[in-house]
Coordinates of N, CA, C and O (backbone and C1' of nucleotides) in Angstrom, one line a residue:
Chain A
M259 N 148.5 164.8 134.7 CA 148.6 163.5 135.3 C 148.1 162.2 134.5 O 147.6 162.4 133.4
K260 N 148.5 161.2 134.8 CA 148.2 160.1 134.0 C 148.1 158.9 134.6 O 149.0 158.4 135.3
S261 N 147.0 158.2 134.2 CA 146.9 156.8 134.7 C 147.1 155.9 133.8 O 146.8 155.9 132.7
S262 N 148.0 155.1 133.9 CA 148.6 154.2 132.8 C 147.6 152.9 132.8 O 148.0 151.7 133.5
K263 N 146.5 153.0 132.5 CA 145.5 151.8 132.6 C 145.4 151.2 131.1 O 145.1 150.2 131.1
E264 N 145.9 151.8 130.0 CA 145.9 151.4 128.9 C 145.2 150.0 128.5 O 145.7 149.0 128.5
K265 N 143.9 150.3 128.4 CA 143.0 149.1 128.0 C 143.3 148.7 126.6 O 143.7 149.5 125.7
T266 N 143.4 147.5 126.4 CA 143.4 146.9 125.0 C 142.5 147.5 124.1 O 141.1 147.8 124.6
F267 N 142.5 147.1 122.9 CA 141.6 147.7 121.9 C 140.1 146.7 122.2 O 139.0 147.1 122.2
T268 N 140.5 145.5 122.5 CA 139.4 144.6 122.9 C 138.5 145.1 124.2 O 137.2 145.1 123.8
E269 N 139.2 145.7 125.0 CA 138.3 146.1 126.2 C 137.7 147.5 125.6 O 136.5 147.5 126.3
K270 N 138.2 148.3 124.9 CA 137.4 149.5 124.5 C 136.1 148.9 123.7 O 135.0 149.6 123.8
V271 N 136.5 148.0 122.9 CA 135.4 147.6 121.9 C 134.1 147.1 122.8 O 133.1 147.3 122.6
Y272 N 134.6 146.1 123.9 CA 133.4 145.8 124.5 C 132.8 146.8 125.5 O 131.6 146.8 125.5
D273 N 133.6 148.0 125.8 CA 132.9 148.9 126.5 C 132.0 149.7 125.6 O 130.8 150.0 126.0
V274 N 132.3 149.8 124.4 CA 131.5 150.6 123.5 C 130.2 149.7 123.1 O 129.2 150.2 123.2
V275 N 130.4 148.6 122.8 CA 129.2 147.6 122.4 C 128.3 147.5 123.7 O 127.1 147.6 123.5
R276 N 128.8 147.5 124.8 CA 128.0 147.3 126.1 C 127.0 148.5 126.2 O 126.1 148.5 126.7
K277 N 127.3 149.6 125.7 CA 126.8 151.0 125.8 C 125.5 150.9 125.0 O 124.7 151.8 124.9
I278 N 125.5 150.1 124.0 CA 124.3 150.1 123.0 C 123.2 149.7 123.7 O 122.9 148.8 124.3
R279 N 122.1 150.6 123.5 CA 120.9 150.4 124.3 C 120.0 149.5 123.4 O 120.2 149.3 122.0
K280 N 118.8 149.0 123.9 CA 117.9 148.2 123.2 C 117.3 149.1 122.0 O 116.8 150.2 122.2
G281 N 117.2 148.5 121.1 CA 116.7 149.0 119.7 C 117.6 149.9 118.9 O 117.5 150.4 118.0
K282 N 118.8 149.9 119.5 CA 119.8 150.7 118.7 C 120.9 149.7 118.1 O 121.2 148.6 118.5
V283 N 121.5 150.1 116.9 CA 122.4 149.1 116.3 C 123.5 150.2 115.7 O 123.3 151.2 115.2
L284 N 124.7 149.4 115.8 CA 125.9 150.4 115.4 C 126.6 149.4 114.5 O 126.6 148.3 114.4
T285 N 127.3 150.0 113.4 CA 128.1 149.3 112.5 C 129.3 148.8 113.0 O 129.8 149.6 114.0
Y286 N 130.0 147.9 112.5 CA 131.4 147.7 113.0 C 132.4 148.9 112.7 O 133.2 148.9 113.8
K287 N 132.1 149.6 111.7 CA 132.9 150.7 111.5 C 132.8 151.8 112.5 O 133.7 152.3 113.0
E288 N 131.5 151.8 113.2 CA 131.1 152.9 114.0 C 131.9 152.6 115.4 O 132.4 153.4 116.0
V289 N 131.7 151.1 115.6 CA 132.3 150.6 116.8 C 133.9 150.9 117.0 O 134.3 151.3 117.7
A290 N 134.3 150.6 115.7 CA 135.9 150.7 115.7 C 136.2 152.1 115.7 O 137.3 152.5 116.5
E291 N 135.6 153.0 115.2 CA 135.9 154.4 115.3 C 135.7 155.0 116.7 O 136.4 155.6 117.5
K292 N 134.7 154.5 117.5 CA 134.4 154.9 118.7 C 135.4 154.1 119.7 O 135.9 154.6 120.9
A293 N 136.1 153.0 119.3 CA 136.9 152.3 120.2 C 138.3 153.2 120.1 O 139.2 152.9 120.8
G294 N 138.4 154.1 118.9 CA 139.7 154.6 118.8 C 140.4 154.4 117.6 O 141.4 155.2 117.3
N295 N 140.1 153.5 116.7 CA 140.6 153.2 115.4 C 139.6 152.7 114.5 O 139.1 151.7 114.4
R296 N 139.3 153.5 113.7 CA 138.4 153.3 112.5 C 138.8 152.4 111.5 O 138.0 151.9 110.7
N297 N 140.1 152.3 111.5 CA 140.5 151.3 110.4 C 140.7 149.8 111.0 O 140.9 149.1 110.3
A298 N 140.4 149.8 112.1 CA 140.5 148.4 112.9 C 139.1 147.6 112.8 O 139.0 146.9 113.6
V299 N 138.4 148.1 111.7 CA 137.1 147.4 111.7 C 137.4 145.9 111.7 O 136.4 145.1 112.0
R300 N 138.5 145.5 110.9 CA 138.6 144.0 110.9 C 138.8 143.3 112.3 O 138.3 142.3 112.7
A301 N 139.7 144.0 113.0 CA 139.8 143.5 114.3 C 138.6 143.4 115.3 O 138.5 142.7 115.9
V302 N 137.8 144.5 115.1 CA 136.9 144.4 115.8 C 135.6 143.3 115.6 O 135.4 142.6 116.6
G303 N 135.6 142.8 114.5 CA 134.9 141.7 114.1 C 135.6 140.4 114.9 O 134.9 139.7 115.5
T304 N 136.9 140.3 114.6 CA 137.7 139.4 115.2 C 137.4 139.3 116.8 O 137.2 138.1 117.5
I305 N 137.6 140.4 117.4 CA 137.5 140.4 118.8 C 136.0 140.1 119.3 O 135.9 139.3 120.2
L306 N 135.0 140.5 118.5 CA 133.6 140.2 119.0 C 133.5 138.9 118.8 O 132.5 138.2 119.6
S307 N 134.0 138.1 117.8 CA 133.7 136.7 117.6 C 134.1 135.9 118.6 O 133.9 134.8 118.9
K308 N 135.5 136.5 119.5 CA 135.9 135.7 120.6 C 135.1 135.9 121.8 O 135.4 135.5 122.7
N309 N 134.2 137.0 121.7 CA 133.6 137.4 123.0 C 132.2 136.5 123.3 O 131.6 136.0 122.2
F310 N 132.4 136.1 124.4 CA 131.0 135.1 124.7 C 130.4 135.6 126.0 O 129.7 134.9 126.7
D311 N 130.6 137.0 126.2 CA 129.9 137.6 127.5 C 128.5 138.0 127.1 O 128.3 138.7 126.0
N312 N 127.5 137.5 127.7 CA 126.1 137.9 127.8 C 125.9 139.4 128.0 O 125.0 139.9 127.5
N313 N 126.8 139.9 128.6 CA 126.7 141.4 129.2 C 127.0 142.3 128.0 O 126.7 143.5 128.1
I314 N 127.5 141.8 126.9 CA 127.8 142.6 125.8 C 126.9 142.2 124.6 O 127.1 141.1 124.0
P315 N 126.0 143.1 124.1 CA 125.0 142.9 123.1 C 125.7 142.8 121.8 O 125.4 143.8 121.0
C316 N 126.6 142.0 121.6 CA 127.4 142.0 120.2 C 126.2 141.8 119.1 O 126.9 142.0 118.0
H317 N 125.0 141.2 119.4 CA 124.4 141.1 118.3 C 123.7 142.5 117.6 O 123.0 142.3 116.5
R318 N 123.9 143.6 118.4 CA 123.5 144.9 117.9 C 124.4 145.5 117.1 O 124.4 146.7 116.6
V319 N 125.5 144.7 116.7 CA 126.4 145.4 115.8 C 126.4 144.7 114.4 O 126.4 143.5 114.1
I320 N 126.2 145.6 113.5 CA 125.9 145.0 112.1 C 126.9 145.6 111.0 O 127.7 146.5 111.3
R321 N 126.9 145.1 109.7 CA 127.7 145.6 108.9 C 127.2 147.1 108.3 O 126.2 147.3 108.3
S322 N 128.4 147.8 107.8 CA 128.1 148.9 107.1 C 127.1 148.8 105.8 O 126.7 149.9 105.2
D323 N 127.3 147.6 105.3 CA 126.6 147.5 104.0 C 125.2 147.4 104.1 O 124.4 147.3 103.4
G324 N 124.7 147.3 105.4 CA 123.3 147.1 105.8 C 123.0 145.7 105.9 O 121.8 145.5 106.4
K325 N 123.8 144.8 105.8 CA 123.6 143.4 106.1 C 123.9 143.2 107.6 O 124.4 143.9 108.4
I326 N 123.3 141.9 108.0 CA 123.5 141.8 109.2 C 124.8 141.4 109.8 O 125.4 141.6 110.8
G327 N 125.4 140.4 109.1 CA 126.8 140.0 109.5 C 126.6 138.8 110.1 O 125.9 138.1 110.4
Q328 N 127.8 138.3 110.8 CA 127.8 136.8 111.3 C 127.6 137.0 112.9 O 127.5 137.9 113.5
Y329 N 127.5 135.8 113.4 CA 127.1 135.7 114.9 C 127.4 134.5 115.6 O 127.3 133.5 114.7
N330 N 127.8 134.6 116.6 CA 128.1 133.3 117.4 C 127.3 132.2 117.3 O 127.5 131.0 117.3
R331 N 125.9 132.5 117.3 CA 124.9 131.7 117.5 C 124.1 131.4 116.0 O 123.0 130.7 115.8
G332 N 124.6 132.1 114.9 CA 124.1 132.0 113.7 C 123.4 133.3 113.3 O 122.9 134.0 114.2
E333 N 123.5 133.6 112.0 CA 122.9 134.9 111.6 C 121.6 134.9 112.0 O 121.0 136.1 112.1
S334 N 120.7 134.0 111.7 CA 119.3 133.9 111.8 C 119.0 134.4 113.2 O 117.9 135.0 113.4
E335 N 119.7 133.8 114.1 CA 119.5 134.2 115.6 C 119.8 135.6 115.7 O 118.9 136.4 116.4
K336 N 120.8 136.2 115.3 CA 120.9 137.7 115.3 C 119.8 138.4 114.8 O 119.5 139.5 115.2
I337 N 119.5 138.0 113.7 CA 118.4 138.8 113.0 C 117.1 138.8 113.8 O 116.4 139.7 114.0
R338 N 116.9 137.7 114.3 CA 115.7 137.5 115.2 C 115.7 138.4 116.5 O 114.8 139.0 116.8
L339 N 116.9 138.6 117.1 CA 117.1 139.3 118.3 C 116.9 140.6 117.9 O 116.3 141.5 118.5
L340 N 117.4 141.0 116.9 CA 117.3 142.5 116.4 C 115.8 143.0 116.3 O 115.3 143.8 116.7
K341 N 115.2 142.0 115.4 CA 113.7 142.1 115.3 C 112.9 142.1 116.4 O 111.8 143.0 116.7
K342 N 113.5 141.5 117.4 CA 112.6 141.3 118.7 C 112.7 142.5 119.3 O 112.0 142.9 120.3
E343 N 113.9 143.3 119.2 CA 114.2 144.6 120.0 C 113.6 145.9 119.2 O 113.7 146.9 119.6
G344 N 112.9 145.4 118.2 CA 112.4 146.5 117.4 C 113.2 147.2 116.4 O 113.0 148.4 116.0
V345 N 114.3 146.7 116.0 CA 115.1 147.1 115.0 C 114.6 146.8 113.4 O 114.2 145.5 113.2
I346 N 114.6 147.9 112.7 CA 114.1 147.5 111.2 C 115.2 147.4 110.4 O 116.4 148.0 110.5
L347 N 115.2 146.1 109.8 CA 116.2 145.7 108.9 C 116.0 146.2 107.5 O 115.7 145.5 106.8
Chain B
dT262 P 160.2 141.5 119.9 O5' 160.3 140.7 118.6 C5' 161.5 140.1 118.4 C4' 161.6 139.4 117.2 C3' 160.8 140.0 116.1 O3' 161.3 139.9 114.7 C1' 159.8 138.0 116.8
dA263 P 160.8 140.5 113.5 O5' 159.7 139.2 112.8 C5' 160.5 138.0 112.8 C4' 159.3 137.0 112.3 C3' 158.4 137.4 111.1 O3' 158.3 136.4 110.2 C1' 157.1 136.7 113.1
dG264 P 157.4 136.8 108.9 O5' 156.2 135.5 109.3 C5' 156.5 134.3 109.7 C4' 155.2 133.6 109.8 C3' 154.2 133.7 108.9 O3' 153.4 132.6 108.5 C1' 153.1 134.6 110.9
dT265 P 152.1 132.6 107.4 O5' 151.0 132.4 108.5 C5' 150.9 131.5 109.5 C4' 149.6 131.4 110.1 C3' 148.3 131.6 109.1 O3' 147.4 130.7 109.7 C1' 148.2 133.4 111.0
dT266 P 145.8 130.6 108.7 O5' 145.0 131.6 109.7 C5' 144.8 131.2 111.1 C4' 143.9 132.2 111.8 C3' 142.4 132.3 111.1 O3' 141.4 132.1 111.8 C1' 143.4 134.4 111.7
dG267 P 140.0 131.5 111.3 O5' 139.2 133.0 111.4 C5' 138.9 133.4 112.6 C4' 138.3 134.9 112.5 C3' 137.3 135.0 111.3 O3' 136.1 135.4 111.8 C1' 139.0 136.7 111.1
dA268 P 134.9 134.5 111.5 O5' 133.6 135.5 111.5 C5' 133.6 136.7 110.9 C4' 132.2 137.2 111.0 C3' 132.6 138.9 111.3 O3' 131.8 139.5 110.4 C1' 131.5 138.2 113.0
dC269 P 132.0 139.9 109.0 O5' 133.1 141.2 108.8 C5' 132.7 142.2 110.0 C4' 133.3 143.5 109.5 C3' 132.6 144.0 108.3 O3' 132.3 145.4 108.5 C1' 134.7 143.7 107.8
dC270 P 131.5 146.2 107.4 O5' 132.6 146.8 106.5 C5' 133.8 147.8 107.1 C4' 134.3 148.6 106.0 C3' 133.3 149.2 105.1 O3' 133.7 150.4 104.6 C1' 134.8 147.6 104.0
dG271 P 132.7 151.3 103.7 O5' 133.6 151.3 102.4 C5' 135.0 151.8 102.3 C4' 135.6 151.5 101.0 C3' 134.8 151.8 100.0 O3' 135.4 152.6 98.9 C1' 135.3 149.5 99.4
dG272 P 134.7 153.3 97.7 O5' 135.4 152.9 96.6 C5' 136.9 152.4 96.4 C4' 137.3 151.4 95.7 C3' 136.8 151.7 94.3 O3' 137.7 151.3 93.2 C1' 136.4 149.5 94.9
dA273 P 137.3 151.9 91.7 O5' 137.4 150.3 90.9 C5' 138.6 149.4 91.1 C4' 138.3 148.3 90.4 C3' 137.5 148.1 88.9 O3' 138.2 147.2 88.1 C1' 136.2 147.0 90.5
dA274 P 137.8 147.1 86.7 O5' 137.1 146.0 86.3 C5' 137.5 144.6 86.8 C4' 136.7 143.5 86.5 C3' 136.0 143.6 85.1 O3' 135.8 142.5 84.5 C1' 134.3 143.7 86.8
Chain C
dA106 P 121.2 147.7 94.4 O5' 121.3 146.2 93.9 C5' 120.1 145.4 93.5 C4' 120.6 144.2 92.8 C3' 121.7 143.6 93.8 O3' 121.0 142.3 94.2 C1' 122.2 143.9 91.4
dT107 P 122.0 141.6 95.6 O5' 123.0 140.8 94.9 C5' 122.8 139.9 93.6 C4' 124.1 139.3 93.2 C3' 124.9 138.8 94.2 O3' 125.5 137.2 93.6 C1' 126.0 140.2 92.7
dT108 P 126.3 136.3 94.7 O5' 127.7 136.5 94.1 C5' 128.1 136.3 92.7 C4' 129.5 136.6 92.3 C3' 130.6 135.9 93.5 O3' 131.6 135.5 92.8 C1' 130.8 138.3 93.1
dC109 P 132.7 134.5 93.5 O5' 133.9 135.6 93.3 C5' 134.2 136.1 92.2 C4' 135.3 137.0 92.3 C3' 136.5 136.6 93.1 O3' 137.7 136.6 92.4 C1' 135.9 138.8 93.7
dC110 P 139.0 136.1 93.2 O5' 139.7 137.5 93.8 C5' 140.2 138.6 92.7 C4' 140.7 139.7 93.7 C3' 141.8 139.5 94.6 O3' 143.0 140.2 94.3 C1' 139.9 140.7 95.4
dG111 P 144.3 139.7 95.1 O5' 144.5 141.1 95.9 C5' 144.5 142.3 95.2 C4' 144.3 143.4 96.3 C3' 145.3 143.2 97.3 O3' 146.0 144.7 97.5 C1' 143.1 143.5 98.4
dG112 P 147.0 145.0 98.4 O5' 146.2 145.7 99.7 C5' 145.5 147.0 99.5 C4' 144.8 147.4 100.8 C3' 145.9 147.4 101.9 O3' 145.6 148.8 102.7 C1' 143.9 146.2 102.5
dC113 P 146.8 149.2 103.5 O5' 146.4 149.9 104.8 C5' 144.9 150.0 105.0 C4' 144.5 149.3 106.5 C3' 145.5 149.2 107.4 O3' 145.5 150.1 108.6 C1' 143.7 147.3 107.2
dC114 P 146.7 150.1 109.6 O5' 145.9 149.3 110.8 C5' 144.7 149.6 111.3 C4' 144.4 148.5 112.3 C3' 145.6 148.0 113.3 O3' 145.1 148.3 114.6 C1' 144.3 146.1 112.2
dA115 P 146.1 148.1 115.8 O5' 145.4 147.2 116.6 C5' 144.3 147.1 117.2 C4' 143.8 145.7 117.7 C3' 144.8 145.4 118.8 O3' 143.9 144.8 119.8 C1' 144.5 143.7 116.9
dA116 P 144.6 144.0 121.1 O5' 144.5 142.7 120.9 C5' 143.4 142.1 120.8 C4' 143.4 140.5 120.6 C3' 144.4 139.8 121.6 O3' 143.7 138.5 122.0 C1' 145.1 139.4 119.3
dC117 P 144.3 137.6 123.1 O5' 145.0 136.4 122.1 C5' 143.8 135.7 121.2 C4' 144.5 134.5 120.5 C3' 145.7 133.8 121.3 O3' 145.3 132.3 120.9 C1' 146.7 134.7 119.5
dT118 P 146.0 131.3 121.9 O5' 147.2 130.7 120.9 C5' 146.9 130.3 119.6 C4' 148.2 129.9 118.9 C3' 149.1 129.1 119.9 O3' 149.6 127.8 119.1 C1' 150.4 130.9 119.0

DNA sequence: TAGTTGACCGGAA
DNA sequence: ATTCCGGCCAACT
């Protein structure tokens, strides 16, 4: 049986990021892999940048290099949110 | 349809 | 350690 729901990669990324709990952080590569394409790490960043939904803690997604990465409201804000949730940088 | 964009990654100098 | 460059992909125009 098959349901032809075919969510776009964007929807998948949102779903993955939405599942991130407080104090947890994933890298863009991890998100891309969970979304179905580990090669689409670039697309993930592009997609999240277009996301303005507060229901999606996109600030919990960081780079694989251990750096924070960009954020809609500024990297400083992203760092602050992570530290506030107990994430060790 | 094809071209451009972009919150990245990894390797090389 | 930092900086530069190319590659890879989905969505938008």
